[in-house]
Coordinates of N, CA, C and O in Angstrom, one line a residue:
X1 N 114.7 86.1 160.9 CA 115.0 85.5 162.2 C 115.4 84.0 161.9 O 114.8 83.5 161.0
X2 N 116.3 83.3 162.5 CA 116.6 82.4 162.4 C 115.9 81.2 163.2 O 115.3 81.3 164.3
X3 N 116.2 80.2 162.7 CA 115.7 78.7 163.5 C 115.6 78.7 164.7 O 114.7 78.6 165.5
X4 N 117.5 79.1 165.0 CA 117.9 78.9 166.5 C 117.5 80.1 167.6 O 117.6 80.2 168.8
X5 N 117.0 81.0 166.8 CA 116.9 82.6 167.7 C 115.3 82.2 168.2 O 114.7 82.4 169.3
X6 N 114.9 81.7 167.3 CA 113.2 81.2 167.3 C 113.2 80.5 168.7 O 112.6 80.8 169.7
X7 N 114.1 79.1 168.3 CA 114.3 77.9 169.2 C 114.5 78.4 170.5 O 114.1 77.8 171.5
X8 N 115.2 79.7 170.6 CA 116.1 80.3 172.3 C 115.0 80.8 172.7 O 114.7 80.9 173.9
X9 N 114.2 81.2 171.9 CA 113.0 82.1 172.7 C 112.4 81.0 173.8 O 112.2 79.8 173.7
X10 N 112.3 82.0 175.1 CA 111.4 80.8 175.9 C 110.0 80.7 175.1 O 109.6 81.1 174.0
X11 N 109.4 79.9 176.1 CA 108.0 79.1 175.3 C 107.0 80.3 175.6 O 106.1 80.4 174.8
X12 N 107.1 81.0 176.6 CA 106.3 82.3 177.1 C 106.2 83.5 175.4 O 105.3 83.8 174.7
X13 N 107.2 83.6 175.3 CA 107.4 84.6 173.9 C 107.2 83.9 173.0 O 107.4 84.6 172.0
X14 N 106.7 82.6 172.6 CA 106.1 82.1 171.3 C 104.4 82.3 171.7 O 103.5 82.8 171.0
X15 N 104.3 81.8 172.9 CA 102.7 82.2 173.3 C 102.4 83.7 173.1 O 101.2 84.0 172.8
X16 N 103.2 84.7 173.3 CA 103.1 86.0 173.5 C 103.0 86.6 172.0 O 102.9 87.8 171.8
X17 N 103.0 85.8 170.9 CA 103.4 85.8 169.3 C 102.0 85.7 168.7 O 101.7 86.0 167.6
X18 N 101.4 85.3 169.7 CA 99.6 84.6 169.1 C 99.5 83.6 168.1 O 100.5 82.9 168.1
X19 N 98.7 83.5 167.5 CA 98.6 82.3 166.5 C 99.4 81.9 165.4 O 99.3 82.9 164.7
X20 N 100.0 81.3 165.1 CA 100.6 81.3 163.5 C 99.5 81.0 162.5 O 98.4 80.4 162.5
X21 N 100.2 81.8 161.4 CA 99.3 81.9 160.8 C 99.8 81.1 159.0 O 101.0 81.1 158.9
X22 N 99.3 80.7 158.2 CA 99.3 79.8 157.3 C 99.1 80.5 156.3 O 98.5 81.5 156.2
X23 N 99.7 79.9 155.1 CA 98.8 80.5 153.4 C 99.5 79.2 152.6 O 100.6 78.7 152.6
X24 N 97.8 79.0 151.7 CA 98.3 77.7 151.0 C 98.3 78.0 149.4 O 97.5 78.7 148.8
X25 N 99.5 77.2 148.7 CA 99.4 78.2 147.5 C 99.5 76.7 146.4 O 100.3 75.8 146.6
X26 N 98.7 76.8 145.4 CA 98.3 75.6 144.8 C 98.9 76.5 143.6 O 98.8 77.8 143.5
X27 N 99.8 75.3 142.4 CA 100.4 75.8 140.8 C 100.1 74.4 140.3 O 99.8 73.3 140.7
X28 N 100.3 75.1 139.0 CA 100.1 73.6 138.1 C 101.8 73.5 137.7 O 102.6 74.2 138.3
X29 N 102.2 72.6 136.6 CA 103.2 71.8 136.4 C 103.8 73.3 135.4 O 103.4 73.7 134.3
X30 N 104.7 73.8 136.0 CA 105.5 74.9 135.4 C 106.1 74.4 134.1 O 105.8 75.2 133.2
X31 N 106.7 73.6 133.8 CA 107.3 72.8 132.3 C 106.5 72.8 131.3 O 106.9 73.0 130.2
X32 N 104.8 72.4 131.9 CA 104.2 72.1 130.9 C 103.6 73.8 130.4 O 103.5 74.4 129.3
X33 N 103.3 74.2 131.4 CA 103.5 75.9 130.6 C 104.4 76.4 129.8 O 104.2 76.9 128.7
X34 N 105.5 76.3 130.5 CA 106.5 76.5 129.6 C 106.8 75.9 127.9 O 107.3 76.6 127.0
X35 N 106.6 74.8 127.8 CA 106.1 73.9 126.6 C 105.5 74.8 125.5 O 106.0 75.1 124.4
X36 N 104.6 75.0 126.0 CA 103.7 76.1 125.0 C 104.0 77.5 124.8 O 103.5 77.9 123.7
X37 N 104.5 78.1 125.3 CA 105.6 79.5 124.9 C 106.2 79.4 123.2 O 106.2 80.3 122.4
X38 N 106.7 78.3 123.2 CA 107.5 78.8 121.7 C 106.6 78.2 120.6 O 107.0 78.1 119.4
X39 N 105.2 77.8 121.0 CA 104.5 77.4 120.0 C 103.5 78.6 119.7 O 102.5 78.1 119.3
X40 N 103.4 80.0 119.8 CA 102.8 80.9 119.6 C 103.6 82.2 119.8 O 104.4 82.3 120.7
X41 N 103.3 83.1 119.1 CA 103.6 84.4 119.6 C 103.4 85.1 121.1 O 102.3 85.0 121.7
X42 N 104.5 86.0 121.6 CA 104.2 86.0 123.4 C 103.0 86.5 123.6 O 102.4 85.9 124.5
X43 N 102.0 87.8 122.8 CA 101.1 88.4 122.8 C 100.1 87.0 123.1 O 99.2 86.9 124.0
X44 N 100.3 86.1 122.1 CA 99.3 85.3 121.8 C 99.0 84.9 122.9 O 97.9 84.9 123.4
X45 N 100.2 84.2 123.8 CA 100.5 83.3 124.7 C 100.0 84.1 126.1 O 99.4 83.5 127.0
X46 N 100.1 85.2 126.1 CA 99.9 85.8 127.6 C 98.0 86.1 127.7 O 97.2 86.1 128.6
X47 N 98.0 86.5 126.1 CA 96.3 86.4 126.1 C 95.6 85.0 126.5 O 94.6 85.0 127.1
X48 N 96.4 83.9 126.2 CA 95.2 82.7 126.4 C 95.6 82.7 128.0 O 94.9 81.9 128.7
X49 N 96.6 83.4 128.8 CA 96.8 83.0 130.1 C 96.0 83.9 130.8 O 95.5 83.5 131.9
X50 N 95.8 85.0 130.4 CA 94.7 85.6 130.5 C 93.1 85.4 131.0 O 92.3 85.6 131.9
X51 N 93.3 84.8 129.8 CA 91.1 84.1 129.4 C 91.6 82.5 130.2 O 90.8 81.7 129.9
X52 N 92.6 82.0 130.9 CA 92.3 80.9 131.5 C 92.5 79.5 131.0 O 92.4 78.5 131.7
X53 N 92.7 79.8 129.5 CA 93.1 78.9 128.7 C 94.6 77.9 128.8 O 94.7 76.7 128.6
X54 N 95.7 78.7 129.3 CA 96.8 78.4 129.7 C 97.0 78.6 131.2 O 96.9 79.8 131.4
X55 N 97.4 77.8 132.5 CA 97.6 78.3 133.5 C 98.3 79.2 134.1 O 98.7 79.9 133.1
X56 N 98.7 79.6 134.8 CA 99.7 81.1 135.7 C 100.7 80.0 135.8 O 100.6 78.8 136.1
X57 N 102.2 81.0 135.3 CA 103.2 80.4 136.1 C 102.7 80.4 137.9 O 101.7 80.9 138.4
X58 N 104.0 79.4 138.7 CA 103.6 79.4 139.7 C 104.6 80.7 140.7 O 105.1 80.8 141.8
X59 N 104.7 81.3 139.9 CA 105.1 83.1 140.7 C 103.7 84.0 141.0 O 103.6 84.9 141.7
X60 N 102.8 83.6 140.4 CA 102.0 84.3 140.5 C 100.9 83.6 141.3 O 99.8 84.0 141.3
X61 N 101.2 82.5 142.0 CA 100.2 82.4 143.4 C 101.0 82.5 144.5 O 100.5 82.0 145.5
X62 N 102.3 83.1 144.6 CA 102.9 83.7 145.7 C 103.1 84.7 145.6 O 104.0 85.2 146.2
X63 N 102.3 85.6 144.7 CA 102.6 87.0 145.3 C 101.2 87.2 144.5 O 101.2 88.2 143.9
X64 N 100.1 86.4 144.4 CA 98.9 86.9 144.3 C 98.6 87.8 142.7 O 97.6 88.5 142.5
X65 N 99.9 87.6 141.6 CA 99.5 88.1 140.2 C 98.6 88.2 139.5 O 99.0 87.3 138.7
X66 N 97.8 88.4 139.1 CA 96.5 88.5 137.8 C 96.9 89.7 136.6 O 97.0 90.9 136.7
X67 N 97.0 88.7 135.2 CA 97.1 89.7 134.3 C 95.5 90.3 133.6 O 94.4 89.8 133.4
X68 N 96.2 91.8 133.6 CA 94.2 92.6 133.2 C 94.4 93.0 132.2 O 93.4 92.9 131.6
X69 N 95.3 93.4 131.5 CA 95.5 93.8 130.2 C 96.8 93.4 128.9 O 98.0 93.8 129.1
X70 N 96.4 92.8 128.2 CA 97.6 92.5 127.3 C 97.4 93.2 125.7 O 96.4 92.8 125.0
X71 N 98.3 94.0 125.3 CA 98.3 94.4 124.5 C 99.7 94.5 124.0 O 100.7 94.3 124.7
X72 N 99.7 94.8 122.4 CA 101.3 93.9 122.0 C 102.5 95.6 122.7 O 102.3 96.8 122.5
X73 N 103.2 95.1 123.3 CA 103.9 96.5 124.0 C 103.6 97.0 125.6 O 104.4 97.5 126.3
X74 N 102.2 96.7 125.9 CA 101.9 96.8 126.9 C 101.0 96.1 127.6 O 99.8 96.1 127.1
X75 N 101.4 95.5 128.9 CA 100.3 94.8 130.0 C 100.5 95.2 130.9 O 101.6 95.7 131.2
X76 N 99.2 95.2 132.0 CA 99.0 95.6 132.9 C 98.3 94.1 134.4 O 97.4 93.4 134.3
X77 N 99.1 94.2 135.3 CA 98.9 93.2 136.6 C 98.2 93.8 137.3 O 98.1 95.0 137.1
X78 N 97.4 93.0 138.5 CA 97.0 93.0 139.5 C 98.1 92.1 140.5 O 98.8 91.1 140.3
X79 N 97.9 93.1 142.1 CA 98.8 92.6 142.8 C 98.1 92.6 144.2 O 98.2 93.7 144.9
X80 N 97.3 91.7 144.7 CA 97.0 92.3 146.2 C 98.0 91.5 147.2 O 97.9 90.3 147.5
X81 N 98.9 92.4 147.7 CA 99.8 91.8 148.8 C 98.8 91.2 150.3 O 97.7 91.7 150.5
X82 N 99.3 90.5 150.8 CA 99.1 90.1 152.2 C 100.0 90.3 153.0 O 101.1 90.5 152.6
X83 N 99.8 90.2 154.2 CA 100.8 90.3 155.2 C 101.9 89.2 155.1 O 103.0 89.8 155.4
X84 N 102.1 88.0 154.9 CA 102.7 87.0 154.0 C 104.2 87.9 153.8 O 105.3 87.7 154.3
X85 N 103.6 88.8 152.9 CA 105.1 89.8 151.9 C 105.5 90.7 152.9 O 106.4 91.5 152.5
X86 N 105.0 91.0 154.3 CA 105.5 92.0 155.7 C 107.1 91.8 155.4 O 107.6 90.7 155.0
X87 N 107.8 93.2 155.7 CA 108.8 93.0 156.1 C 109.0 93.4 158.0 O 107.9 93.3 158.6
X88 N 109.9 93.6 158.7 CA 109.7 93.7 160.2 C 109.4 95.4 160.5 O 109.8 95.9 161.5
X89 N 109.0 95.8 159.7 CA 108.9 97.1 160.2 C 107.1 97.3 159.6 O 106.6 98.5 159.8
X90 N 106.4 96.5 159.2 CA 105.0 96.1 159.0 C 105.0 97.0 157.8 O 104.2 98.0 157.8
X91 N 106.0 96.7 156.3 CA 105.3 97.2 155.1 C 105.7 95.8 153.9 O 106.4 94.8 154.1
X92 N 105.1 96.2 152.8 CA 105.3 95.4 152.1 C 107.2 95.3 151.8 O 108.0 96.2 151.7
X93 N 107.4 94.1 151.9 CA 108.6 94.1 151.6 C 109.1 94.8 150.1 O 108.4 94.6 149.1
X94 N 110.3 95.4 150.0 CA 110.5 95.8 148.5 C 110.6 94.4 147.0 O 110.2 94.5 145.8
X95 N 111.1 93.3 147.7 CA 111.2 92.3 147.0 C 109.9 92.2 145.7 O 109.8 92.1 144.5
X96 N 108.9 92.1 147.1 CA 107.7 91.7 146.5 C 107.1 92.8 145.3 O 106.4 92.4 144.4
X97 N 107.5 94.0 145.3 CA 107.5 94.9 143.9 C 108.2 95.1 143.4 O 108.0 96.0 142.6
X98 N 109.3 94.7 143.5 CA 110.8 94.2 142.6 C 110.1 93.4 141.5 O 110.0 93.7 140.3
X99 N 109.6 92.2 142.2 CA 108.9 91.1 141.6 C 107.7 91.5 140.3 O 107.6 91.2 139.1
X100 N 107.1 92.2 141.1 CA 105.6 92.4 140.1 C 106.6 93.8 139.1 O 106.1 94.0 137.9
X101 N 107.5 94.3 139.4 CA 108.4 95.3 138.4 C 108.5 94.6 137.3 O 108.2 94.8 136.2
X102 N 109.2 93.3 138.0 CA 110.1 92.2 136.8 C 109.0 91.7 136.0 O 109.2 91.7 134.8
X103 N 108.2 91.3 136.4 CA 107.7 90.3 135.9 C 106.9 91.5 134.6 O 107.1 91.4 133.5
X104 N 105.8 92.6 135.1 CA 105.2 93.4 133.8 C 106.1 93.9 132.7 O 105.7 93.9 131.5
X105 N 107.8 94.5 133.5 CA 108.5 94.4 132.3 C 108.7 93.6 131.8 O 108.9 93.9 130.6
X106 N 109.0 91.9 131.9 CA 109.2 90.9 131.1 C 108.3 90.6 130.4 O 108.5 90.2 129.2
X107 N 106.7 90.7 131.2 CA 105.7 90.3 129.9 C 105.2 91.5 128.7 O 104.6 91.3 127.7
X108 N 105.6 92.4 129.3 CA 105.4 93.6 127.9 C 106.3 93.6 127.1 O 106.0 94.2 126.1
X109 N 107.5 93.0 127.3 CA 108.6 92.4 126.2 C 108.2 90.9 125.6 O 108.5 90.4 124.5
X110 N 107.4 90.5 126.5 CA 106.7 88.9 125.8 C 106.0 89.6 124.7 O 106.4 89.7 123.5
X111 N 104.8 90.3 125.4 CA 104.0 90.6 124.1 C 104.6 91.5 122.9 O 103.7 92.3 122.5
X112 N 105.5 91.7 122.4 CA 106.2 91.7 121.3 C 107.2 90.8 120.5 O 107.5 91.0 119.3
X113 N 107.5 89.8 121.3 CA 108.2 88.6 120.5 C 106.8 88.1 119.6 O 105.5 88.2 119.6
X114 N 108.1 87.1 118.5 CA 107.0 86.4 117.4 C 107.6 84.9 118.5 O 108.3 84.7 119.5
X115 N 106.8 84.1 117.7 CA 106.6 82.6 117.8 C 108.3 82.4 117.6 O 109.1 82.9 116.8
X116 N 108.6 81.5 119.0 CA 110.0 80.9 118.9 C 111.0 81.3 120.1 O 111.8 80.7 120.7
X117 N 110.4 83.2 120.2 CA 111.5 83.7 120.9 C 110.9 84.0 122.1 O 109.7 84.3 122.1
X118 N 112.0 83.9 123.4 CA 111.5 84.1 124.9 C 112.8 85.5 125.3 O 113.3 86.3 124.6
X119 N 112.9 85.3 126.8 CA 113.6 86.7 126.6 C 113.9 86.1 128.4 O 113.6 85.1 129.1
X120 N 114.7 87.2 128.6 CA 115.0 86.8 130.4 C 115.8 88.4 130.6 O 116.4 89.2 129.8
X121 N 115.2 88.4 132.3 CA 115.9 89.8 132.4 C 117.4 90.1 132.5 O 118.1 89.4 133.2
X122 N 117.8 91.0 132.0 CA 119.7 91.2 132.4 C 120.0 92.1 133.4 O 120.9 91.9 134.2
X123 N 119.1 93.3 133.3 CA 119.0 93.7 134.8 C 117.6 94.8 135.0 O 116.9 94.9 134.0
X124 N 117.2 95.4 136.1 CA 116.6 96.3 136.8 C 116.6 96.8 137.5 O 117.0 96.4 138.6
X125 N 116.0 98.4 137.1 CA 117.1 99.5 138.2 C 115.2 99.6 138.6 O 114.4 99.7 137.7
X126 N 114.5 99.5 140.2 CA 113.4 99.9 141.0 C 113.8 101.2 141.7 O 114.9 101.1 142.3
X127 N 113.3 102.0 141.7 CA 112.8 102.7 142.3 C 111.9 102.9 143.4 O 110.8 103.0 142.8
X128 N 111.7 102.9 144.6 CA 110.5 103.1 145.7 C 110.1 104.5 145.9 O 111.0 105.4 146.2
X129 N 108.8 104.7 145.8 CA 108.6 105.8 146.2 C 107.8 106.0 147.1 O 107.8 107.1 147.7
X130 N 107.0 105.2 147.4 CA 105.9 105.0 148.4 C 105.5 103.9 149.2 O 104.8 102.9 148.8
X131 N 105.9 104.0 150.7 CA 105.7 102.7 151.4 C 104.2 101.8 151.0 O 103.0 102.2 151.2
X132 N 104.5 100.9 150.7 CA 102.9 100.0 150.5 C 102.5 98.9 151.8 O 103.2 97.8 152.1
X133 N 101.5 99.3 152.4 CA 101.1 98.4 153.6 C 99.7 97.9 153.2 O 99.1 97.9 152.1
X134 N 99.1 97.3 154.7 CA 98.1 96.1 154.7 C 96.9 97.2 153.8 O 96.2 96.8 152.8
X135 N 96.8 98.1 154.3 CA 95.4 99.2 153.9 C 96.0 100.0 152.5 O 95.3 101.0 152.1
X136 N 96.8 99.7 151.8 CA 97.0 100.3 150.6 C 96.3 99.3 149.1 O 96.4 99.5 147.9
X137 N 95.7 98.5 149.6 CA 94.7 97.9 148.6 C 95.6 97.4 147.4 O 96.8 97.5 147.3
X138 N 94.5 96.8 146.6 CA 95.3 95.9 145.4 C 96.3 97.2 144.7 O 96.0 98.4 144.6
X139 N 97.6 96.4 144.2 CA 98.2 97.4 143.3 C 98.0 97.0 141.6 O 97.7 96.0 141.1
X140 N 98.1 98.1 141.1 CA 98.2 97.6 139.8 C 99.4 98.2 139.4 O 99.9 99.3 139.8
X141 N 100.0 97.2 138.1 CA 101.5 97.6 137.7 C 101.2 97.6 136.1 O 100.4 96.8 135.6
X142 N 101.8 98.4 135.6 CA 102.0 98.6 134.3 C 103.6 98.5 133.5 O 104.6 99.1 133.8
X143 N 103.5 97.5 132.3 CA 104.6 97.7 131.8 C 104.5 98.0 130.6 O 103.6 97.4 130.0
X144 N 105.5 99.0 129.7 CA 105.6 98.8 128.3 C 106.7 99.0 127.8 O 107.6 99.5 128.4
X145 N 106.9 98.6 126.6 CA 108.1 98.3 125.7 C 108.9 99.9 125.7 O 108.2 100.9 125.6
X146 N 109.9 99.9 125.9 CA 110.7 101.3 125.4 C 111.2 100.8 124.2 O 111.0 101.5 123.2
X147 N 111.7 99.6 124.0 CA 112.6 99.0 122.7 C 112.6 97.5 122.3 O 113.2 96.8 123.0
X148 N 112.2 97.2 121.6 CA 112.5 95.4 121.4 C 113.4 95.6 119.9 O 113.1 96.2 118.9
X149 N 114.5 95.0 120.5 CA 115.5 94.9 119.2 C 115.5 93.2 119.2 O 114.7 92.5 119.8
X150 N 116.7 92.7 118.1 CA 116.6 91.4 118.2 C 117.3 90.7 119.1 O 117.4 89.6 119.4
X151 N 117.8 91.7 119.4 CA 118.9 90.7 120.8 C 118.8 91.2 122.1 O 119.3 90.5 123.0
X152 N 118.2 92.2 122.3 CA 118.2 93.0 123.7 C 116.7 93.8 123.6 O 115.9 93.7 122.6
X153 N 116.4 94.6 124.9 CA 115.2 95.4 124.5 C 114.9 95.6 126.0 O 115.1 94.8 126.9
X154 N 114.3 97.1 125.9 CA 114.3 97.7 127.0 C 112.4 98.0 127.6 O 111.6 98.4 126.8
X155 N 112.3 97.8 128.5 CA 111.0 98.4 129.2 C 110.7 99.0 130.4 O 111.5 98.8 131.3
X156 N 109.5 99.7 130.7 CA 109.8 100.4 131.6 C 108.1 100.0 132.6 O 107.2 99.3 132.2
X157 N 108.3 100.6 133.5 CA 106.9 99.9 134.8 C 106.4 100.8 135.5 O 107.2 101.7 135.7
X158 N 105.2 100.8 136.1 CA 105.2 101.8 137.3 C 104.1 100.7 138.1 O 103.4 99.9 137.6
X159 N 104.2 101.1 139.7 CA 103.1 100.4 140.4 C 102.5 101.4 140.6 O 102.9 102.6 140.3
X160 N 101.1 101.1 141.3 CA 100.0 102.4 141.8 C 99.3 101.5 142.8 O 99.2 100.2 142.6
X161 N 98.7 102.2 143.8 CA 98.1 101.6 145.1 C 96.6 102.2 144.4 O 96.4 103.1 143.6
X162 N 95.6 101.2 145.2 CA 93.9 101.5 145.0 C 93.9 102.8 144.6 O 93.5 103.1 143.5
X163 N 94.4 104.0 145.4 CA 94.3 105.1 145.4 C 94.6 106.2 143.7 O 94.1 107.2 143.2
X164 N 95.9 105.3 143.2 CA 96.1 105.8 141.9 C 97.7 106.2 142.2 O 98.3 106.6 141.3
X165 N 98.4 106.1 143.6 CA 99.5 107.0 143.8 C 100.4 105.8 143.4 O 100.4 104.6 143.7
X166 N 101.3 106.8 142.4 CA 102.9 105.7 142.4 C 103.5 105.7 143.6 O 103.8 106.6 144.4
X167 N 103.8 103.7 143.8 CA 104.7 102.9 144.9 C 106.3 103.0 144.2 O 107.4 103.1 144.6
X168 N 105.8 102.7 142.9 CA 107.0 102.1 142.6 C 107.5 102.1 140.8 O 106.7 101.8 139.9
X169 N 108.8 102.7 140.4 CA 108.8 102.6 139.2 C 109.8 101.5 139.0 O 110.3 100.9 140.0
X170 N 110.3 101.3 137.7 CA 111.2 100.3 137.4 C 111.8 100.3 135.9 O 110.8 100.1 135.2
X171 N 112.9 100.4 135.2 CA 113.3 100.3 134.3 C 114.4 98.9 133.9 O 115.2 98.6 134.8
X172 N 114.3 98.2 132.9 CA 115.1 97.0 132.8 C 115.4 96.9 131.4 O 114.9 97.6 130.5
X173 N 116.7 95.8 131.3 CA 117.0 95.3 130.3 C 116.8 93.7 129.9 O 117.1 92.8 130.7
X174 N 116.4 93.5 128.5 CA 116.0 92.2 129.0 C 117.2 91.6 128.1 O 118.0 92.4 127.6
X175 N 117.3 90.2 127.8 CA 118.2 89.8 126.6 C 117.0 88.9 125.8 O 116.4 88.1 126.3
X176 N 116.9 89.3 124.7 CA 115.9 88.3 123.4 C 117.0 86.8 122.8 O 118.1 86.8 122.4
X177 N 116.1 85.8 123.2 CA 116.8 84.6 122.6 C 115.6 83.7 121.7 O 114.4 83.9 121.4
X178 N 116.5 82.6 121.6 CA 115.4 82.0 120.4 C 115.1 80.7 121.5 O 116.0 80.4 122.3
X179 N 113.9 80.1 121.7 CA 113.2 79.3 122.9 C 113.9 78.0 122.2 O 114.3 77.8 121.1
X180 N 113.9 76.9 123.4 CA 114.5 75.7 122.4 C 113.1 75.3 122.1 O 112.1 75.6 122.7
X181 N 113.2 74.3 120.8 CA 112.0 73.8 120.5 C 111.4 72.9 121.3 O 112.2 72.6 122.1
X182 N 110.4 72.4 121.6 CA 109.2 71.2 122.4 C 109.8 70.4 122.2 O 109.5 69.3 122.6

């Protein structure tokens, strides 16, 4: 909805809207995370972000990310949506597990680089298969490596709601590069 569509509403239909509601989302200095990436291997790197040692990018206090498992080829997230990620028909928007797609396949391709190299995605094909709303509980996403070559490399994802049912799969391509140095 836009500014002005908002603005036309009489003042009756913003009252009729009930309260607004708020979410506050606190990151630390994204650069300086980033800094530390080419000074360790990705496995190594996603483990200390893990145990707390290195902070969360700041994508993952807007869509509520926690990594639960890192192993070299495969990690596994936590995702509890809020209403926040609504689209107008009251479900999670697709975006928002576009998002947690990209991001498990990118870090299950982290944890296979050595020290030096980062990676960025080239594309991803999602799949939806199951609408996710307010009562579908934390999701968890899994990704793992299909291929890490030295220049490209493939992985694949699936989401699952509290219950265990797949929302969402995801397949991508990433591109492997060499990180610039600190």
């Amino acid at each position: 909805m836009s500014e002005t569509q908002q603005t036309d509403a009489p003042a009756s239909a913003h009252e009729a809207w009930g309260e607004p509601r708020t979410r506050e989302l606190t990151w630390f200095d994204p650069m300086q995370i980033a800094a530390q990436a080419p000074l360790m291997s990705g496995v190594e790197f996603l483990t200390r972000m893990r145990e707390g040692l290195i902070p969360p990018p700041p994508i993952a206090a807007h869509f509520g990310l926690d990594i639960d498992v890192v192993e070299e080829g495969r990690v596994t997230f936590t995702c509890a949506p809020d209403e926040s990620g609504y689209n107008p028909i009251g479900t999670i928007h697709g975006g928002v597990l576009c998002t947690l797609l990209d991001t498990v396949c990118g870090c299950a391709m982290q944890s296979v680089l050595p020290q030096g190299k980062g990676y960025t995605s080239v594309e991803i094909k999602v799949n939806y298969v199951k609408a996710v709303r307010g009562n579908s509980g934390p999701l968890t996403a899994e990704g793992t490596v299909v291929k890490a070559g030295s220049r490209v490399g493939f992985t694949e994802a699936v989401v699952r709601d509290a219950n265990g049912a797949v929302v969402a799969t995801a397949s991508s391509t990433l591109l492997i590069f060499d990180l610039p140095p600190q």
